[in-house]
CSV table of C-alpha atoms and ligand atoms in Angstrom, one decimal:
chain,number,residue,atom,x,y,z
A,1,MET,CA,-20.8,1.8,-9.9
A,2,ASN,CA,-17.4,3.0,-9.3
A,3,LEU,CA,-14.4,1.1,-7.8
A,4,HIS,CA,-11.4,2.0,-5.9
A,5,GLU,CA,-8.0,1.8,-7.6
A,6,TYR,CA,-7.0,-1.3,-5.7
A,7,GLN,CA,-10.2,-3.2,-6.6
A,8,GLY,CA,-9.9,-2.2,-10.2
A,9,LYS,CA,-6.3,-3.5,-10.3
A,10,GLU,CA,-7.5,-6.8,-8.8
A,11,ILE,CA,-9.8,-7.2,-11.8
A,12,LEU,CA,-7.0,-6.3,-14.2
A,13,ALA,CA,-4.7,-8.8,-12.5
A,14,SER,CA,-7.2,-11.5,-12.8
A,15,TYR,CA,-7.2,-11.1,-16.6
A,16,GLY,CA,-3.4,-11.1,-16.6
A,17,VAL,CA,-2.9,-7.4,-17.1
A,18,THR,CA,0.5,-6.3,-15.5
A,19,ILE,CA,-0.2,-3.9,-12.7
A,20,GLN,CA,1.8,-1.9,-10.2
A,21,ARG,CA,1.5,-4.3,-7.2
A,22,GLY,CA,0.3,-3.2,-3.8
A,23,LYS,CA,-1.5,-4.0,-0.6
A,24,ILE,CA,-4.3,-2.2,1.2
A,25,ALA,CA,-3.8,-0.7,4.7
A,26,THR,CA,-6.1,1.1,7.2
A,27,THR,CA,-3.5,2.1,9.8
A,28,PRO,CA,0.2,3.2,9.6
A,29,GLU,CA,1.2,-0.2,11.3
A,30,GLU,CA,-0.6,-2.2,8.6
A,31,ALA,CA,1.0,0.1,6.0
A,32,VAL,CA,4.6,-0.8,7.4
A,33,LYS,CA,3.7,-4.5,7.4
A,34,ALA,CA,2.4,-4.2,3.8
A,35,ALA,CA,5.5,-2.5,2.7
A,36,LYS,CA,7.8,-5.2,4.2
A,37,GLU,CA,5.8,-7.9,2.5
A,38,LEU,CA,5.9,-6.0,-0.8
A,39,THR,CA,9.7,-5.7,-0.6
A,40,GLU,CA,9.9,-9.4,-0.1
A,41,GLU,CA,7.6,-10.3,-2.9
A,42,THR,CA,8.6,-7.7,-5.5
A,43,GLY,CA,12.1,-6.6,-4.5
A,44,THR,CA,11.0,-2.9,-4.4
A,45,GLY,CA,13.0,-0.6,-2.3
A,46,TRP,CA,10.7,2.5,-2.4
A,47,HIS,CA,7.0,2.5,-2.0
A,48,VAL,CA,4.1,4.7,-3.1
A,49,ILE,CA,1.4,5.5,-0.6
A,50,LYS,CA,-1.9,6.1,-2.5
A,51,ALA,CA,-5.1,7.4,-0.9
A,52,GLN,CA,-8.1,5.2,-1.9
A,53,VAL,CA,-11.1,7.4,-2.6
A,54,HIS,CA,-13.5,7.7,-5.5
A,55,ALA,CA,-11.9,10.7,-7.2
A,56,GLY,CA,-9.1,11.3,-9.6
A,57,GLY,CA,-6.3,13.9,-9.4
A,58,ARG,CA,-5.2,12.5,-6.0
A,59,GLY,CA,-1.6,13.2,-6.8
A,60,LYS,CA,-2.3,16.9,-7.1
A,61,GLY,CA,-4.2,17.0,-3.8
A,62,GLY,CA,-1.3,15.3,-1.8
A,63,GLY,CA,-3.0,11.9,-1.8
A,64,VAL,CA,-0.1,10.0,-3.7
A,65,LYS,CA,3.4,10.2,-2.1
A,66,LEU,CA,6.6,8.4,-2.5
A,67,ALA,CA,8.2,6.8,0.6
A,68,LYS,CA,11.9,6.0,0.5
A,69,SER,CA,12.1,4.2,3.8
A,70,LEU,CA,9.8,2.3,6.3
A,71,ASP,CA,9.8,5.4,8.5
A,72,ASP,CA,8.5,7.3,5.5
A,73,VAL,CA,5.8,4.7,5.0
A,74,LYS,CA,4.6,5.0,8.6
A,75,LYS,CA,4.7,8.8,8.6
A,76,ILE,CA,3.1,9.4,5.2
A,77,SER,CA,0.4,6.8,5.6
A,78,GLY,CA,-0.4,8.3,9.1
A,79,GLU,CA,-0.9,11.7,7.3
A,80,ILE,CA,-3.0,10.4,4.5
A,81,ILE,CA,-5.3,8.0,6.4
A,82,GLY,CA,-8.1,10.0,7.9
A,83,MET,CA,-7.4,13.2,5.9
A,84,ASP,CA,-10.1,14.9,3.9
A,85,LEU,CA,-8.5,14.8,0.5
A,86,VAL,CA,-9.3,17.7,-1.8
A,87,THR,CA,-8.6,17.2,-5.5
A,88,PRO,CA,-9.8,18.9,-8.7
A,89,GLN,CA,-12.5,16.2,-8.8
A,90,THR,CA,-13.9,16.5,-5.2
A,91,SER,CA,-16.0,19.1,-3.4
A,92,ALA,CA,-14.2,21.8,-1.3
A,93,GLU,CA,-14.8,19.6,1.8
A,94,GLY,CA,-12.9,16.7,0.1
A,95,LYS,CA,-13.3,13.0,0.6
A,96,ARG,CA,-12.4,11.2,3.8
A,97,VAL,CA,-9.6,8.7,3.3
A,98,HIS,CA,-10.3,5.4,5.0
A,99,GLN,CA,-7.5,3.3,3.5
A,100,VAL,CA,-4.3,3.6,1.5
A,101,LEU,CA,-2.7,1.4,-1.1
A,102,ILE,CA,0.9,0.7,-0.4
A,103,ALA,CA,2.3,0.1,-3.9
A,104,GLU,CA,5.7,-0.9,-5.3
A,105,ASP,CA,7.7,2.0,-6.8
A,106,VAL,CA,7.7,1.3,-10.6
A,107,TYR,CA,9.4,4.5,-11.7
A,108,GLU,CA,13.0,3.5,-10.6
A,109,PRO,CA,15.4,4.8,-13.3
A,110,GLY,CA,17.3,2.2,-15.4
A,111,GLU,CA,18.9,1.9,-18.8
A,112,VAL,CA,15.7,2.9,-20.6
A,113,GLU,CA,13.8,6.0,-19.7
A,114,VAL,CA,10.4,5.5,-18.3
A,115,GLU,CA,7.4,6.8,-20.3
A,116,GLU,CA,3.8,7.5,-19.3
A,117,PHE,CA,0.8,7.0,-21.5
A,118,TYR,CA,-3.0,7.4,-21.2
A,119,MET,CA,-5.4,4.6,-22.1
A,120,SER,CA,-9.1,4.2,-21.6
A,121,VAL,CA,-11.8,1.7,-22.9
A,122,LEU,CA,-15.3,2.9,-23.1
A,123,LEU,CA,-18.5,2.6,-25.1
A,124,ASP,CA,-18.8,5.1,-28.0
A,125,ARG,CA,-22.6,5.6,-27.9
A,126,ALA,CA,-22.7,7.4,-31.3
A,127,GLN,CA,-21.3,4.3,-33.1
A,128,GLY,CA,-22.7,1.7,-30.7
A,129,LYS,CA,-19.2,0.2,-30.3
A,130,ASN,CA,-16.5,0.0,-27.8
A,131,MET,CA,-13.5,2.1,-28.2
A,132,ILE,CA,-10.0,2.3,-26.9
A,133,MET,CA,-8.8,5.8,-26.5
A,134,TYR,CA,-5.1,6.4,-25.8
A,135,SER,CA,-2.5,9.0,-25.9
A,136,THR,CA,1.3,9.6,-25.6
A,137,GLU,CA,0.4,12.2,-23.0
A,138,GLY,CA,0.0,10.1,-19.8
A,139,GLY,CA,-0.1,11.3,-16.3
A,140,MET,CA,-2.0,14.5,-16.9
A,141,ASP,CA,-5.7,14.9,-17.2
A,142,ILE,CA,-7.1,13.9,-20.6
A,143,GLU,CA,-9.4,17.0,-20.8
A,144,THR,CA,-6.3,19.2,-20.8
A,145,VAL,CA,-4.7,17.1,-23.5
A,146,ALA,CA,-8.0,17.2,-25.5
A,147,GLU,CA,-8.0,20.9,-25.3
A,148,GLU,CA,-4.3,21.7,-25.9
A,149,THR,CA,-3.0,18.9,-28.1
A,150,PRO,CA,-6.1,17.0,-29.5
A,151,HIS,CA,-3.9,15.5,-32.3
A,152,LEU,CA,-2.1,13.5,-29.6
A,153,ILE,CA,-5.3,11.5,-28.7
A,154,PHE,CA,-5.9,8.4,-30.8
A,155,THR,CA,-8.9,6.1,-30.9
A,156,GLU,CA,-9.4,2.5,-32.0
A,157,VAL,CA,-13.0,1.4,-32.5
A,158,ILE,CA,-13.8,-2.3,-31.9
A,159,ASP,CA,-16.1,-4.3,-34.0
A,160,PRO,CA,-18.3,-6.3,-31.5
A,161,ALA,CA,-18.4,-9.3,-33.9
A,162,HIS,CA,-14.6,-9.6,-34.0
A,163,GLY,CA,-13.3,-8.1,-30.8
A,164,LEU,CA,-10.0,-6.4,-30.6
A,165,GLN,CA,-7.9,-7.5,-33.6
A,166,GLY,CA,-4.2,-8.1,-33.6
A,167,PHE,CA,-3.5,-5.4,-36.1
A,168,GLN,CA,-5.4,-3.0,-33.9
A,169,ALA,CA,-3.3,-3.8,-30.8
A,170,ARG,CA,-0.1,-3.3,-33.0
A,171,ARG,CA,-1.4,0.1,-34.3
A,172,ILE,CA,-1.8,1.2,-30.7
A,173,ALA,CA,1.7,0.2,-29.8
A,174,PHE,CA,3.0,1.9,-32.9
A,175,ASN,CA,1.2,5.1,-32.5
A,176,LEU,CA,2.6,5.1,-28.9
A,177,GLY,CA,6.0,5.2,-30.4
A,178,LEU,CA,7.1,1.8,-29.0
A,179,SER,CA,9.5,-0.7,-30.5
A,180,GLY,CA,11.2,-4.0,-29.5
A,181,LYS,CA,10.2,-5.6,-26.3
A,182,ALA,CA,7.9,-2.7,-25.1
A,183,PHE,CA,6.0,-2.9,-28.4
A,184,LYS,CA,5.2,-6.6,-27.8
A,185,GLU,CA,4.3,-6.0,-24.2
A,186,MET,CA,2.0,-3.2,-25.2
A,187,THR,CA,0.1,-5.4,-27.7
A,188,LYS,CA,-0.4,-8.0,-24.9
A,189,PHE,CA,-1.4,-5.4,-22.4
A,190,VAL,CA,-4.0,-3.9,-24.7
A,191,SER,CA,-5.7,-7.2,-25.6
A,192,LYS,CA,-5.8,-8.4,-22.0
A,193,LEU,CA,-7.1,-5.0,-20.9
A,194,TYR,CA,-9.8,-5.3,-23.4
A,195,ASN,CA,-10.8,-8.8,-22.3
A,196,ALA,CA,-11.0,-7.5,-18.7
A,197,TYR,CA,-13.3,-4.6,-19.8
A,198,VAL,CA,-15.7,-7.0,-21.7
A,199,GLY,CA,-15.5,-9.7,-19.1
A,200,SER,CA,-16.4,-7.4,-16.2
A,201,ASP,CA,-19.2,-5.7,-18.1
A,202,SER,CA,-17.6,-2.3,-17.5
A,203,ALA,CA,-18.8,1.0,-18.6
A,204,LEU,CA,-15.4,2.7,-18.3
A,205,PHE,CA,-11.8,1.7,-17.8
A,206,GLU,CA,-9.3,4.6,-17.4
A,207,ILE,CA,-5.6,3.7,-16.9
A,208,ASN,CA,-3.6,6.9,-16.4
A,209,PRO,CA,-0.8,6.5,-16.5
A,210,VAL,CA,0.1,3.3,-18.3
A,211,LEU,CA,3.9,3.1,-17.7
A,212,LYS,CA,6.7,1.9,-19.8
A,213,ALA,CA,9.1,0.9,-17.1
A,214,SER,CA,12.9,0.9,-17.5
A,215,ASP,CA,12.8,-2.8,-18.0
A,216,GLU,CA,10.4,-2.2,-20.8
A,217,ARG,CA,7.4,-3.8,-19.1
A,218,ILE,CA,4.1,-2.1,-19.6
A,219,ILE,CA,2.3,-1.5,-16.3
A,220,ALA,CA,-1.0,-0.1,-15.2
A,221,VAL,CA,0.0,2.4,-12.5
A,222,ASP,CA,-3.4,3.8,-11.9
A,223,CYS,CA,-6.9,2.3,-12.5
A,224,LYS,CA,-10.3,3.8,-12.6
A,225,ILE,CA,-13.3,1.4,-13.3
A,226,THR,CA,-16.9,2.1,-13.6
A,227,LEU,CA,-19.0,-1.0,-13.7
A,228,ASP,CA,-22.3,-1.2,-15.6
A,229,GLU,CA,-25.0,-1.2,-12.9
A,230,ASN,CA,-27.4,-3.0,-15.2
A,231,ALA,CA,-25.0,-5.9,-15.5
A,232,LEU,CA,-24.2,-6.3,-11.9
A,233,PHE,CA,-26.7,-9.1,-11.5
A,234,ARG,CA,-24.4,-11.4,-13.1
A,235,HIS,CA,-21.2,-10.3,-11.2
A,236,LYS,CA,-22.0,-10.8,-7.5
A,237,ASP,CA,-18.3,-10.9,-6.7
A,238,LEU,CA,-17.9,-7.3,-8.2
A,239,GLU,CA,-21.1,-6.1,-6.7
A,240,ALA,CA,-19.6,-7.0,-3.3
A,241,MET,CA,-16.8,-4.4,-4.0
A,242,ARG,CA,-19.3,-1.6,-3.5
A,243,ASP,CA,-18.0,0.9,-0.9
A,244,ILE,CA,-21.2,2.8,0.3
A,245,ARG,CA,-18.9,5.2,2.3
A,246,GLU,CA,-18.0,6.8,-1.1
A,247,GLU,CA,-21.7,7.1,-2.1
A,248,ASN,CA,-24.5,9.6,-1.2
A,249,PRO,CA,-26.1,8.2,1.9
A,250,THR,CA,-29.7,9.0,0.8
A,251,GLU,CA,-29.1,7.4,-2.5
A,252,VAL,CA,-27.8,4.3,-0.7
A,253,GLU,CA,-30.9,4.3,1.4
A,254,ALA,CA,-33.3,4.8,-1.6
A,255,ARG,CA,-31.6,1.9,-3.4
A,256,ALA,CA,-32.1,-0.5,-0.5
A,257,VAL,CA,-35.9,0.1,-0.7
A,258,GLY,CA,-35.8,-0.2,-4.5
A,259,LEU,CA,-36.4,3.5,-5.3
A,260,ASN,CA,-34.7,5.2,-8.3
A,261,TYR,CA,-33.3,8.4,-6.7
A,262,VAL,CA,-30.7,10.8,-7.6
A,263,ASP,CA,-29.8,13.7,-5.3
A,264,LEU,CA,-29.8,17.2,-6.8
A,265,ASP,CA,-29.2,20.7,-5.3
A,266,GLY,CA,-32.6,22.4,-5.7
A,267,ASN,CA,-35.6,23.3,-3.4
A,268,VAL,CA,-38.5,21.3,-4.8
A,269,GLY,CA,-38.6,17.5,-4.1
A,270,CYS,CA,-40.4,15.5,-6.7
A,271,MET,CA,-42.0,12.1,-6.8
A,272,VAL,CA,-42.9,10.7,-10.2
A,273,ASN,CA,-43.5,7.4,-11.9
A,274,GLY,CA,-41.5,6.8,-15.1
A,275,ALA,CA,-38.1,8.3,-16.0
A,276,GLY,CA,-39.5,10.4,-18.9
A,277,LEU,CA,-42.2,11.9,-16.7
A,278,ALA,CA,-39.6,12.6,-14.0
A,279,MET,CA,-37.5,14.6,-16.4
A,280,ALA,CA,-40.5,16.4,-17.8
A,281,THR,CA,-41.5,17.2,-14.1
A,282,MET,CA,-38.0,18.6,-13.4
A,283,ASP,CA,-38.4,20.9,-16.4
A,284,LEU,CA,-41.8,22.0,-15.1
A,285,ILE,CA,-40.3,22.8,-11.7
A,286,LYS,CA,-37.6,25.0,-13.4
A,287,GLN,CA,-40.3,26.8,-15.4
A,288,SER,CA,-42.2,27.6,-12.3
A,289,GLY,CA,-39.0,29.2,-10.8
A,290,GLY,CA,-37.9,26.3,-8.6
A,291,GLU,CA,-35.0,24.0,-8.9
A,292,PRO,CA,-35.5,20.2,-8.6
A,293,ALA,CA,-34.1,18.8,-5.4
A,294,ASN,CA,-33.9,15.3,-6.7
A,295,PHE,CA,-34.9,12.9,-9.5
A,296,LEU,CA,-37.1,10.2,-8.1
A,297,ASP,CA,-38.9,7.5,-10.0
A,298,VAL,CA,-41.2,5.4,-7.7
A,299,GLY,CA,-41.9,2.9,-10.5
A,300,GLY,CA,-45.1,1.1,-11.0
A,301,THR,CA,-46.4,0.5,-7.4
A,302,ALA,CA,-47.4,3.7,-5.7
A,303,ASP,CA,-49.1,2.3,-2.5
A,304,ALA,CA,-49.1,4.0,0.9
A,305,LYS,CA,-45.9,2.2,2.1
A,306,ARG,CA,-44.0,3.1,-1.0
A,307,VAL,CA,-45.2,6.7,-1.1
A,308,GLU,CA,-44.2,7.1,2.5
A,309,GLU,CA,-40.7,5.7,1.9
A,310,ALA,CA,-40.3,8.1,-1.0
A,311,PHE,CA,-41.5,11.0,1.1
A,312,LYS,CA,-39.0,10.2,3.8
A,313,ILE,CA,-36.2,10.0,1.3
A,314,ILE,CA,-37.1,13.3,-0.2
A,315,LEU,CA,-37.3,15.0,3.2
A,316,LYS,CA,-33.8,13.9,4.2
A,317,ASP,CA,-32.8,16.8,2.1
A,318,LYS,CA,-33.1,19.9,4.2
A,319,GLY,CA,-33.1,22.1,1.2
A,320,VAL,CA,-36.6,20.9,0.2
A,321,LYS,CA,-39.2,23.7,0.5
A,322,ALA,CA,-42.0,21.9,-1.2
A,323,ILE,CA,-42.9,18.5,-2.8
A,324,LEU,CA,-44.5,17.9,-6.1
A,325,VAL,CA,-46.1,14.6,-6.8
A,326,ASN,CA,-46.7,14.0,-10.5
A,327,ILE,CA,-48.1,10.5,-11.2
A,328,PHE,CA,-49.7,9.1,-14.3
A,329,GLY,CA,-52.2,6.5,-13.6
A,330,GLY,CA,-52.1,4.0,-16.4
A,331,ILE,CA,-52.0,0.5,-14.9
A,332,VAL,CA,-52.1,1.9,-11.4
A,333,ARG,CA,-55.3,3.8,-10.8
A,334,CYS,CA,-55.1,7.5,-9.6
A,335,ASP,CA,-57.6,7.0,-6.8
A,336,ARG,CA,-55.4,4.2,-5.3
A,337,VAL,CA,-52.3,6.5,-5.6
A,338,ALA,CA,-54.4,9.3,-4.0
A,339,GLN,CA,-55.4,7.0,-1.1
A,340,GLY,CA,-51.7,6.0,-0.7
A,341,ILE,CA,-50.7,9.6,-0.5
A,342,ILE,CA,-53.4,10.5,2.0
A,343,ASP,CA,-52.5,7.5,4.2
A,344,ALA,CA,-48.8,8.2,4.0
A,345,LYS,CA,-49.2,11.8,5.0
A,346,LYS,CA,-51.5,10.8,7.9
A,347,SER,CA,-49.0,8.3,9.1
A,348,MET,CA,-46.1,10.7,8.9
A,349,GLY,CA,-47.8,13.4,10.9
A,350,ASP,CA,-45.5,16.4,11.5
A,351,ALA,CA,-42.6,14.7,9.7
A,352,MET,CA,-44.3,16.1,6.6
A,353,ASN,CA,-43.4,19.6,7.1
A,354,VAL,CA,-43.4,21.2,3.7
A,355,PRO,CA,-46.3,22.1,1.2
A,356,LEU,CA,-47.4,19.1,-0.8
A,357,ILE,CA,-48.8,19.5,-4.4
A,358,VAL,CA,-50.2,16.5,-6.0
A,359,ARG,CA,-51.0,16.1,-9.7
A,360,LEU,CA,-52.7,12.9,-10.8
A,361,GLN,CA,-53.6,12.3,-14.3
A,362,GLY,CA,-54.9,9.2,-16.1
A,363,THR,CA,-57.4,6.6,-15.0
A,364,ASN,CA,-59.8,7.9,-12.3
A,365,ALA,CA,-58.0,11.2,-12.0
A,366,GLU,CA,-61.3,13.1,-11.1
A,367,ILE,CA,-62.1,10.7,-8.3
A,368,ALA,CA,-58.5,11.0,-7.0
A,369,LYS,CA,-58.7,14.8,-6.9
A,370,GLU,CA,-62.0,14.6,-5.0
A,371,LEU,CA,-60.5,12.1,-2.5
A,372,ILE,CA,-57.6,14.5,-1.9
A,373,ASP,CA,-59.8,17.7,-1.7
A,374,ASN,CA,-62.2,15.9,0.8
A,375,SER,CA,-59.4,14.4,2.9
A,376,GLY,CA,-59.3,17.4,5.2
A,377,MET,CA,-55.6,17.5,4.8
A,378,ASP,CA,-53.3,20.2,3.7
A,379,VAL,CA,-52.6,18.8,0.3
A,380,GLN,CA,-53.1,20.8,-3.0
A,381,SER,CA,-54.4,18.9,-5.9
A,382,ALA,CA,-54.1,19.5,-9.7
A,383,ILE,CA,-55.0,17.7,-12.8
A,384,GLU,CA,-53.3,19.8,-15.4
A,385,PHE,CA,-49.5,20.2,-15.7
A,386,GLN,CA,-49.6,24.0,-15.7
A,387,GLU,CA,-52.0,24.0,-12.7
A,388,ALA,CA,-49.4,22.0,-10.7
A,389,ALA,CA,-46.6,24.4,-11.8
A,390,ASP,CA,-48.6,27.4,-10.8
A,391,LYS,CA,-49.2,25.9,-7.3
A,392,VAL,CA,-45.5,25.2,-6.8
A,393,GLN,CA,-44.7,28.7,-7.9
A,394,ALA,CA,-47.2,30.1,-5.4
A,395,VAL,CA,-45.9,28.2,-2.4
A,396,LEU,CA,-42.2,29.2,-3.3
A,397,ALA,CA,-43.2,32.9,-3.6
B,401,GDP,P1,-4.2,10.2,-9.6
B,401,GDP,O1,-3.4,11.5,-9.3
B,401,GDP,O2,-5.4,10.1,-8.7
B,401,GDP,O3,-4.5,10.1,-11.0
B,401,GDP,O4,-3.3,9.0,-9.1
B,401,GDP,P2,-2.1,8.1,-9.9
B,401,GDP,O5,-2.2,6.7,-9.4
B,401,GDP,O6,-2.2,8.4,-11.4
B,401,GDP,O7,-0.8,8.7,-9.3
B,401,GDP,C1,-0.5,10.1,-9.5
B,401,GDP,C2,1.0,10.2,-10.0
B,401,GDP,O8,1.9,9.6,-9.0
B,401,GDP,C3,1.4,9.5,-11.2
B,401,GDP,O9,1.0,10.2,-12.4
B,401,GDP,C4,2.8,9.3,-11.2
B,401,GDP,O10,3.5,10.4,-11.6
B,401,GDP,C5,3.1,9.2,-9.6
B,401,GDP,N1,3.3,7.8,-9.3
B,401,GDP,C6,2.5,6.8,-9.2
B,401,GDP,N2,3.1,5.6,-9.0
B,401,GDP,C7,4.4,5.9,-8.8
B,401,GDP,C8,5.6,5.1,-8.5
B,401,GDP,O11,5.6,3.9,-8.4
B,401,GDP,N3,6.8,5.9,-8.4
B,401,GDP,C9,6.8,7.2,-8.6
B,401,GDP,N4,8.0,7.8,-8.4
B,401,GDP,N5,5.8,8.0,-8.9
B,401,GDP,C10,4.5,7.3,-9.0
B,402,MN,MN1,-4.1,8.7,-12.5
């Protein structure tokens, strides 16, 4: 689950990480009020107006702008709120901006020149350990740095039994070329950042840029956080940060009824039990000349109600030209699933408007096939994998 920048910064701040402070606004009037309050609280003269959408590269798309007066704050936030922000990470239609973060300007020049770094915390799956990845090249996207100057990317792997060690934090500060006050600040910054990552059960932290300000404070200017969905049950407060406006509406609906659904671009909807079989089924669809329109794991219970819910979710996608049901009856008997499919189709009537191919294998598969064939309904049955693939191919042709 992804968070907005301002939500991520709230988490960081609660762990004592220094952040670029800001306030959220949904109208230009709120933005001006927020800017005035920020000036009182932080002494900042200028403000940065930052679009809050789940996408990076906002600066490049015109979603991050500096305001040098309250008039600027009003004008710029008026332009950004409500716009469809297009960045290198969004679709061509962009993402609608519902709110902006009014932030203090932390780049004001002073005696020491400001510097931008890159820092992320993530799980290195190969080693089964968390890792801090960082670079002197902040502010630009890390993929470009990895391609053009890979030697400027450093990593620090963390032993889960010991956590981040002092010498590791110091090595990071050293590799970033820091000294004096900034060096000390960076070691504190890194260790608090790591605590925040572990404490929030996150899957990814990306802070780009981390700023060395002219007073040598180390500040998180941007913040991208992905929380681990599987740990949300123990973070109700973080789960409440979910912004469903940023998510695929059909996926949101599927989650509400407990279906494991991922929207894809193809033309064959599929309904499967078990993630492994779902992936095999998607391969099968590709082999038969189609493209999977979704990943859908209905889980253990495939009764009529659940099957109907799943069909409705699949049919929300207007690109679906056929549906393939591929269910293995292990604990759940195939004849019960077949009856569920028949009942669901009956109850849906004309709403089920694409060819339906059903492959049931496992306990009572033969009885299930008979049930479907004798139902008098327009459903094609199959027992073998290839048989199902051929039938999908035939209806797409
Ligand atoms: P992103 O483009 O979505 O990654 O958004 P960021 O939060 O990283 O902001 C984009 C860029 O805006 C940063 O790389 C900075 O160069 C600039 N920026 C952010 N905060 C400030 C600020 O306080 N003052 C100034 N002058 N520039 C800022
Ligand atoms: Mn950024």
